Short mmCIF file of C-alpha atoms and ligand atoms in Angstrom, two decimals:
data_model
loop_
_atom_site.label_atom_id
_atom_site.label_comp_id
_atom_site.label_asym_id
_atom_site.label_seq_id
_atom_site.Cartn_x
_atom_site.Cartn_y
_atom_site.Cartn_z
CA UNK A 1 13.49 -46.35 10.58
CA UNK A 2 15.43 -43.12 10.41
CA UNK A 3 15.44 -41.29 7.18
CA UNK A 4 18.97 -40.30 5.59
CA UNK A 5 19.43 -37.04 3.73
CA UNK A 6 22.37 -35.22 2.11
CA UNK A 7 21.96 -32.05 1.65
CA UNK A 8 23.86 -29.88 -0.70
CA UNK A 9 24.03 -25.89 -1.08
CA UNK A 10 25.90 -23.83 -4.46
CA UNK A 11 23.93 -21.56 -4.88
CA UNK A 12 25.94 -18.20 -4.01
CA UNK A 13 29.82 -18.63 -2.57
CA UNK A 14 30.00 -21.47 -0.25
CA UNK A 15 29.92 -25.03 -1.32
CA UNK A 16 28.25 -26.43 1.51
CA UNK A 17 27.14 -30.30 1.76
CA UNK A 18 25.89 -31.83 4.93
CA UNK A 19 24.07 -34.85 6.65
CA UNK A 20 21.05 -35.35 8.57
CA UNK A 21 19.30 -37.76 10.19
CA UNK A 22 15.54 -37.50 10.48
CA UNK A 23 15.96 -33.69 12.53
CA UNK A 24 19.70 -33.79 13.42
CA UNK A 25 22.52 -33.17 11.42
CA UNK A 26 25.47 -35.54 11.84
CA UNK A 27 27.63 -32.99 9.74
CA UNK A 28 27.70 -29.66 7.65
CA UNK A 29 30.67 -28.80 6.17
CA UNK A 30 31.48 -25.56 3.72
CA UNK A 31 34.07 -24.49 1.73
CA UNK A 32 34.79 -20.80 1.83
CA UNK A 33 35.86 -19.37 -1.60
CA UNK A 34 38.84 -16.58 -0.80
CA UNK A 35 38.99 -15.93 -5.13
CA UNK A 36 36.57 -13.52 -4.41
CA UNK A 37 38.09 -11.04 -1.75
CA UNK A 38 40.49 -8.54 -3.86
CA UNK A 39 37.14 -8.16 -6.62
CA UNK A 40 34.93 -6.31 -3.61
CA UNK A 41 32.12 -9.02 -4.99
CA UNK A 42 31.03 -12.32 -5.67
CA UNK A 43 32.27 -12.93 -8.92
CA UNK A 44 30.37 -16.01 -10.84
CA UNK A 45 32.44 -17.15 -13.54
CA UNK A 46 35.14 -18.21 -10.76
CA UNK A 47 32.50 -18.93 -7.80
CA UNK A 48 31.33 -22.32 -10.42
CA UNK A 49 34.53 -22.98 -11.00
CA UNK A 50 35.44 -23.09 -7.73
CA UNK A 51 32.27 -25.20 -6.72
CA UNK A 52 32.81 -27.63 -9.15
CA UNK A 53 37.20 -27.47 -7.10
CA UNK A 54 34.82 -28.13 -3.60
CA UNK A 55 32.20 -30.17 -4.11
CA UNK A 56 33.77 -33.33 -4.44
CA UNK A 57 35.91 -33.71 -1.17
CA UNK A 58 33.13 -31.13 0.53
CA UNK A 59 30.53 -34.15 0.33
CA UNK A 60 33.16 -36.76 0.84
CA UNK A 61 34.12 -35.27 4.27
CA UNK A 62 30.72 -34.64 5.37
CA UNK A 63 29.83 -38.25 4.55
CA UNK A 64 32.59 -39.54 6.49
CA UNK A 65 32.19 -36.83 9.23
CA UNK A 66 28.87 -38.21 9.44
CA UNK A 67 29.92 -41.77 10.03
CA UNK A 68 27.52 -43.33 6.79
CA UNK A 69 28.17 -44.83 3.53
CA UNK A 70 26.89 -43.73 0.60
CA UNK A 71 23.60 -46.64 0.38
CA UNK A 72 22.77 -45.78 3.78
CA UNK A 73 21.33 -42.21 2.31
CA UNK A 74 17.46 -42.25 1.58
CA UNK A 75 17.42 -39.07 -0.63
CA UNK A 76 19.78 -36.39 -1.82
CA UNK A 77 18.43 -32.04 -1.45
CA UNK A 78 20.33 -29.83 -3.43
CA UNK A 79 19.19 -25.62 -3.35
CA UNK A 80 17.15 -25.32 -6.58
CA UNK A 81 17.30 -21.46 -5.91
CA UNK A 82 16.84 -18.26 -6.40
CA UNK A 83 20.83 -17.86 -6.54
CA UNK A 84 23.44 -17.59 -9.00
CA UNK A 85 23.28 -19.92 -12.31
CA UNK A 86 26.52 -21.41 -12.37
CA UNK A 87 27.34 -22.03 -8.85
CA UNK A 88 23.45 -23.63 -8.35
CA UNK A 89 24.84 -26.06 -12.08
CA UNK A 90 27.25 -27.15 -9.61
CA UNK A 91 24.85 -28.13 -6.82
CA UNK A 92 22.43 -29.54 -9.42
CA UNK A 93 23.89 -31.23 -11.63
CA UNK A 94 26.73 -32.86 -9.25
CA UNK A 95 22.78 -34.20 -6.99
CA UNK A 96 21.02 -34.92 -9.55
CA UNK A 97 23.59 -37.76 -11.46
CA UNK A 98 25.56 -38.84 -7.54
CA UNK A 99 21.14 -40.19 -7.02
CA UNK A 100 20.55 -41.39 -10.46
CA UNK A 101 23.74 -43.57 -8.86
CA UNK A 102 22.74 -44.74 -6.04
CA UNK A 103 18.93 -45.32 -7.10
CA UNK A 104 17.23 -42.28 -4.58
CA UNK A 105 15.04 -39.68 -5.26
CA UNK A 106 16.45 -35.90 -5.68
CA UNK A 107 14.49 -33.39 -3.60
CA UNK A 108 15.20 -29.71 -4.81
CA UNK A 109 14.64 -26.56 -1.79
CA UNK A 110 14.29 -22.82 -2.50
CA UNK A 111 17.43 -21.17 -0.65
CA UNK A 112 15.46 -18.31 1.32
CA UNK A 113 12.68 -21.02 3.13
CA UNK A 114 15.27 -23.29 3.84
CA UNK A 115 17.23 -20.62 5.62
CA UNK A 116 13.92 -20.64 7.59
CA UNK A 117 13.34 -23.89 8.12
CA UNK A 118 17.29 -24.04 10.05
CA UNK A 119 14.82 -22.91 12.81
CA UNK A 120 13.28 -26.82 13.07
CA UNK A 121 17.12 -28.28 13.06
CA UNK A 122 17.30 -30.43 16.17
CA UNK A 123 21.20 -28.81 17.93
CA UNK A 124 22.19 -28.92 21.39
CA UNK A 125 22.20 -24.91 20.26
CA UNK A 126 18.66 -24.45 19.07
CA UNK A 127 16.76 -24.31 22.55
CA UNK A 128 13.30 -23.94 20.68
CA UNK A 129 11.34 -24.08 17.44
CA UNK A 130 8.77 -21.77 16.72
CA UNK A 131 5.09 -22.45 16.25
CA UNK A 132 3.17 -22.02 14.06
CA UNK A 133 1.77 -19.09 12.45
CA UNK A 134 5.14 -17.52 13.20
CA UNK A 135 6.43 -14.40 10.83
CA UNK A 136 10.39 -14.75 9.55
CA UNK A 137 12.48 -11.53 8.89
CA UNK A 138 14.83 -13.16 6.34
CA UNK A 139 17.88 -11.03 6.04
CA UNK A 140 20.85 -12.46 3.20
CA UNK A 141 23.17 -11.10 1.09
CA UNK A 142 20.81 -10.70 -1.78
CA UNK A 143 17.22 -11.04 -0.34
CA UNK A 144 15.15 -9.03 2.77
CA UNK A 145 11.65 -10.63 3.11
CA UNK A 146 9.24 -10.64 5.71
CA UNK A 147 7.84 -14.03 5.55
CA UNK A 148 4.40 -15.43 7.47
CA UNK A 149 4.86 -18.85 7.94
CA UNK A 150 1.58 -21.11 8.56
CA UNK A 151 3.59 -24.36 8.13
CA UNK A 152 6.77 -26.20 7.15
CA UNK A 153 5.22 -25.80 3.63
CA UNK A 154 3.03 -22.37 3.68
CA UNK A 155 5.76 -19.31 3.90
CA UNK A 156 4.62 -15.85 2.05
CA UNK A 157 6.35 -13.27 1.95
CA UNK A 158 4.58 -10.53 2.87
CA UNK A 159 7.36 -7.26 2.91
CA UNK A 160 10.59 -7.64 0.95
CA UNK A 161 13.18 -5.07 -0.50
CA UNK A 162 12.53 -3.07 -3.66
CA UNK A 163 16.00 -2.85 -4.15
CA UNK A 164 18.85 -3.73 -2.48
CA UNK A 165 19.28 -6.09 0.01
CA UNK A 166 20.21 -5.18 3.36
CA UNK A 167 23.55 -7.86 3.86
CA UNK A 168 24.44 -5.88 -0.07
CA UNK A 169 23.46 -2.61 2.17
CA UNK A 170 26.58 -3.52 4.59
CA UNK A 171 28.64 -4.94 2.04
CA UNK A 172 28.25 -1.58 0.05
CA UNK A 173 28.49 0.92 2.85
CA UNK A 174 32.25 -0.99 4.03
CA UNK A 175 33.09 -1.36 0.09
CA UNK A 176 32.86 3.00 0.16
CA UNK A 177 34.92 2.91 3.42
CA UNK A 178 37.34 0.28 1.67
CA UNK A 179 36.45 -2.64 3.96
CA UNK A 180 37.13 -6.00 2.05
CA UNK A 181 34.55 -8.28 0.61
CA UNK A 182 32.03 -9.20 2.13
CA UNK A 183 32.21 -5.94 4.48
CA UNK A 184 28.58 -7.19 7.05
CA UNK A 185 30.98 -9.43 9.78
CA UNK A 186 33.42 -6.50 9.70
CA UNK A 187 30.97 -3.56 10.26
CA UNK A 188 30.04 -5.54 13.18
CA UNK A 189 33.20 -6.05 14.56
CA UNK A 190 33.78 -2.50 14.05
CA UNK A 191 30.40 -1.08 15.67
CA UNK A 192 30.54 -2.88 18.75
CA UNK A 193 33.54 -0.60 19.85
CA UNK A 194 31.71 2.43 18.48
CA UNK A 195 28.63 5.12 18.73
CA UNK A 196 25.73 4.27 17.53
CA UNK A 197 24.38 8.54 17.90
CA UNK A 198 27.69 9.63 16.58
CA UNK A 199 26.70 10.04 12.87
CA UNK A 200 22.68 9.80 11.45
CA UNK A 201 21.73 8.41 7.96
CA UNK A 202 17.81 9.00 6.92
CA UNK A 203 15.07 6.74 6.69
CA UNK A 204 13.83 5.60 3.56
CA UNK A 205 9.93 6.55 3.56
CA UNK A 206 8.46 2.88 1.60
CA UNK A 207 4.78 1.69 1.92
CA UNK A 208 3.37 -0.62 3.66
CA UNK A 209 5.70 -3.52 4.84
CA UNK A 210 8.37 -3.22 1.64
CA UNK A 211 11.63 -1.70 2.28
CA UNK A 212 14.91 -0.66 0.51
CA UNK A 213 18.55 0.07 1.06
CA UNK A 214 19.83 1.63 -2.07
CA UNK A 215 19.38 5.32 -0.97
CA UNK A 216 21.97 5.13 2.47
CA UNK A 217 24.72 4.07 0.00
CA UNK A 218 24.32 7.04 -1.58
CA UNK A 219 23.68 9.07 1.63
CA UNK A 220 26.79 7.55 2.45
CA UNK A 221 28.69 8.27 -0.21
CA UNK A 222 27.79 12.63 0.26
CA UNK A 223 27.86 12.00 4.14
CA UNK A 224 32.05 11.29 2.91
CA UNK A 225 32.74 12.41 0.24
CA UNK A 226 32.27 15.68 2.48
CA UNK A 227 34.28 15.14 5.50
CA UNK A 228 36.96 13.39 4.09
CA UNK A 229 37.49 17.39 2.15
CA UNK A 230 38.95 18.71 5.26
CA UNK A 231 40.13 15.05 6.97
CA UNK A 232 41.57 12.62 4.32
CA UNK A 233 41.49 10.38 7.57
CA UNK A 234 38.43 9.96 8.78
CA UNK A 235 37.31 7.41 7.60
CA UNK A 236 40.47 6.13 9.38
CA UNK A 237 39.80 7.40 12.49
CA UNK A 238 35.90 7.48 12.56
CA UNK A 239 35.24 3.73 11.53
CA UNK A 240 33.75 2.65 14.91
CA UNK A 241 31.89 4.98 14.71
CA UNK A 242 30.86 4.91 11.15
CA UNK A 243 30.16 1.54 11.62
CA UNK A 244 27.95 1.30 14.69
CA UNK A 245 26.24 4.38 12.98
CA UNK A 246 25.13 2.55 9.53
CA UNK A 247 24.48 -0.40 11.65
CA UNK A 248 21.86 0.85 13.52
CA UNK A 249 20.46 2.69 10.59
CA UNK A 250 19.79 -0.87 9.11
CA UNK A 251 18.72 -2.32 12.31
CA UNK A 252 15.99 0.29 13.02
CA UNK A 253 14.98 -0.07 9.18
CA UNK A 254 14.46 -3.36 9.91
CA UNK A 255 13.11 -3.58 12.62
CA UNK A 256 10.28 -1.07 11.63
CA UNK A 257 8.53 -3.41 9.28
CA UNK A 258 8.70 -6.33 11.63
CA UNK A 259 7.20 -4.41 14.28
CA UNK A 260 4.66 -2.98 11.72
CA UNK A 261 3.87 -6.99 10.33
CA UNK A 262 3.65 -7.89 13.63
CA UNK A 263 1.15 -5.65 15.00
CA UNK A 264 -0.63 -6.03 11.16
CA UNK A 265 -0.81 -10.19 11.73
CA UNK A 266 -1.05 -10.16 15.58
CA UNK A 267 1.69 -12.60 15.62
CA UNK A 268 3.97 -11.76 17.80
CA UNK A 269 6.47 -15.40 17.26
CA UNK A 270 9.36 -13.78 15.63
CA UNK A 271 11.97 -15.53 13.86
CA UNK A 272 14.98 -14.46 12.34
CA UNK A 273 17.21 -16.07 9.43
CA UNK A 274 19.58 -15.10 6.84
CA UNK A 275 23.32 -14.55 6.88
CA UNK A 276 22.83 -11.17 7.83
CA UNK A 277 20.33 -12.30 10.62
CA UNK A 278 24.76 -13.10 12.31
CA UNK A 279 24.69 -8.92 12.79
CA UNK A 280 25.07 -8.81 16.29
CA UNK A 281 22.93 -4.80 16.46
CA UNK A 282 19.91 -7.00 15.29
CA UNK A 283 20.34 -10.27 17.95
CA UNK A 284 20.08 -7.35 20.39
CA UNK A 285 17.41 -5.44 18.88
CA UNK A 286 15.42 -8.54 18.61
CA UNK A 287 16.34 -9.56 22.28
CA UNK A 288 15.51 -6.55 23.80
CA UNK A 289 11.96 -6.86 22.00
CA UNK A 290 11.89 -10.31 24.12
CA UNK A 291 13.08 -9.08 26.97
CA UNK A 292 10.49 -6.05 27.22
CA UNK A 293 7.92 -9.09 27.01
CA UNK A 294 6.64 -8.16 23.36
CA UNK A 295 7.88 -11.03 20.88
CA UNK A 296 8.64 -14.41 21.64
CA UNK A 297 12.27 -14.32 19.72
CA UNK A 298 13.73 -17.35 17.74
CA UNK A 299 17.08 -17.33 16.60
CA UNK A 300 20.03 -20.13 14.87
CA UNK A 301 23.34 -20.56 15.95
CA UNK A 302 25.36 -18.94 13.77
CA UNK A 303 26.75 -21.70 11.52
CA UNK A 304 22.67 -22.04 10.49
CA UNK A 305 22.45 -18.20 9.81
CA UNK A 306 24.90 -17.91 7.10
CA UNK A 307 24.31 -20.49 4.18
CA UNK A 308 24.96 -23.62 5.09
CA UNK A 309 23.35 -26.90 3.48
CA UNK A 310 21.97 -28.04 6.59
CA UNK A 311 19.22 -26.02 6.19
CA UNK A 312 19.27 -27.37 3.30
CA UNK A 313 18.69 -31.30 4.27
CA UNK A 314 15.90 -30.75 7.43
CA UNK A 315 14.14 -29.12 3.81
CA UNK A 316 14.46 -31.40 2.37
CA UNK A 317 13.52 -33.91 5.29
CA UNK A 318 10.35 -32.22 5.65
CA UNK A 319 9.55 -32.45 1.59
CA UNK A 320 11.07 -36.38 1.71
CA UNK A 321 7.68 -36.77 4.44
CA UNK A 322 5.56 -35.70 1.92
CA UNK A 323 6.91 -37.47 -1.07
CA UNK A 324 7.83 -34.50 -2.23
CA UNK A 325 10.71 -35.16 -5.03
CA UNK A 326 12.32 -33.62 -8.15
CA UNK A 327 12.11 -35.01 -11.89
CA UNK A 328 15.65 -35.79 -12.96
CA UNK A 329 14.68 -32.50 -15.85
CA UNK A 330 14.26 -30.45 -12.88
CA UNK A 331 15.91 -27.55 -13.50
CA UNK A 332 18.14 -23.99 -11.34
CA UNK A 333 16.29 -20.82 -11.13
CA UNK A 334 17.74 -17.45 -10.10
CA UNK A 335 14.93 -15.19 -8.80
CA UNK A 336 12.90 -16.11 -5.96
CA UNK A 337 10.08 -17.43 -6.35
CA UNK A 338 7.44 -18.89 -3.94
O1 KG4 B 1 22.15 -16.38 3.79
P1 KG4 B 1 23.70 -15.54 3.62
O2 KG4 B 1 24.96 -16.13 4.30
O3 KG4 B 1 24.52 -15.69 1.72
C1 KG4 B 1 23.24 -15.31 0.83
O4 KG4 B 1 22.17 -16.04 0.94
O5 KG4 B 1 23.33 -13.81 0.51
O6 KG4 B 1 24.17 -14.01 3.96
C2 KG4 B 1 25.57 -13.22 3.38
C3 KG4 B 1 25.16 -11.79 3.93
C4 KG4 B 1 26.55 -10.96 3.41
O7 KG4 B 1 26.09 -9.72 3.10
C5 KG4 B 1 27.16 -10.93 4.82
O8 KG4 B 1 27.76 -9.05 4.30
C6 KG4 B 1 26.69 -10.18 5.73
O9 KG4 B 1 25.31 -11.79 5.43
N1 KG4 B 1 26.53 -10.78 6.63
C7 KG4 B 1 26.75 -10.19 8.31
C8 KG4 B 1 26.95 -10.70 8.96
N2 KG4 B 1 27.06 -12.01 8.73
C9 KG4 B 1 27.15 -11.85 8.04
N3 KG4 B 1 26.28 -8.18 7.76
C10 KG4 B 1 25.93 -7.98 9.18
N4 KG4 B 1 26.82 -8.13 9.89
C11 KG4 B 1 27.08 -10.03 10.24
N5 KG4 B 1 27.99 -10.18 11.34
ZN1 ZN B 2 21.44 -17.36 2.10
#
């Protein structure tokens, strides 16, 4: 008999609901929040209010799109952390009351693990699933991790950022150049027209498999301060080259440690996950490794890279198989934990 799971994601600024039938996605809807754009970043209080407005229509539409009735659901999976507390509370509270009313279990999902488990969704856009063990570079707005994945249930961080996340580095660089939030996709867009070798920015020195991105923001700031003295239109005139050069710097930093992680572990099945895996420069760098015969790479389709509830639903499915349900008094957490 098939298992139907409703997945709910509300950890940051996207309200998303998905319905999964075993490993197949029947619906995956996302309500984006435009309200943060003018503030240059996500405003937590506004995010939780917008989640409250969005959550019922998004879930209602997901169930309609999936063409199933509420009482066909076997469980409700929800993001329990890491994320913004007020945002997480909306999804968590809804999941609890909805499941209680239906008399079905709730399943708590780790948002970062879910980004990785999205690789196991069955979808036309996903032609192959990574075999265990594999390494995953998980790059989002809040986290940057190299994870060793030994099973659906055994995920271990072997490297991570000691300060800013890669997505944050993209967004902060974009903000310095006057681009709206979130700037990552805009840097990507401009970079396609620019020369990645036009400008160079330093690489951080961080031991082991860890990352640091906070220095990049400072070096861009000083670099532009000097250039703008001579040419007030420097950013406008060089936005494509600047974007391409910044993107290259971030991608090179990311790749270096993944190459090292692969060398150390002897694992050459390498996956990419998280919002920044939508970046064309990073995708190209991964594909290049595959072309060179060095790695087998796994990159999910765009809609499963950025925050989505399909990844929460598939994670819920694997936990459902184990009977790993959460109690009604479970509470959300803000910082990553394994
Ligand atoms: O995983 P995600 O959707 O949300 C978090 O859990 O943080 O990641 C969002 C991040 C943002 O920083 C956004 O700028 C970045 O992913 N991002 C990109 C691209 N698309 C999204 N960064 C660079 N290039 C892109 N194409
Ligand atoms: Zn995310």
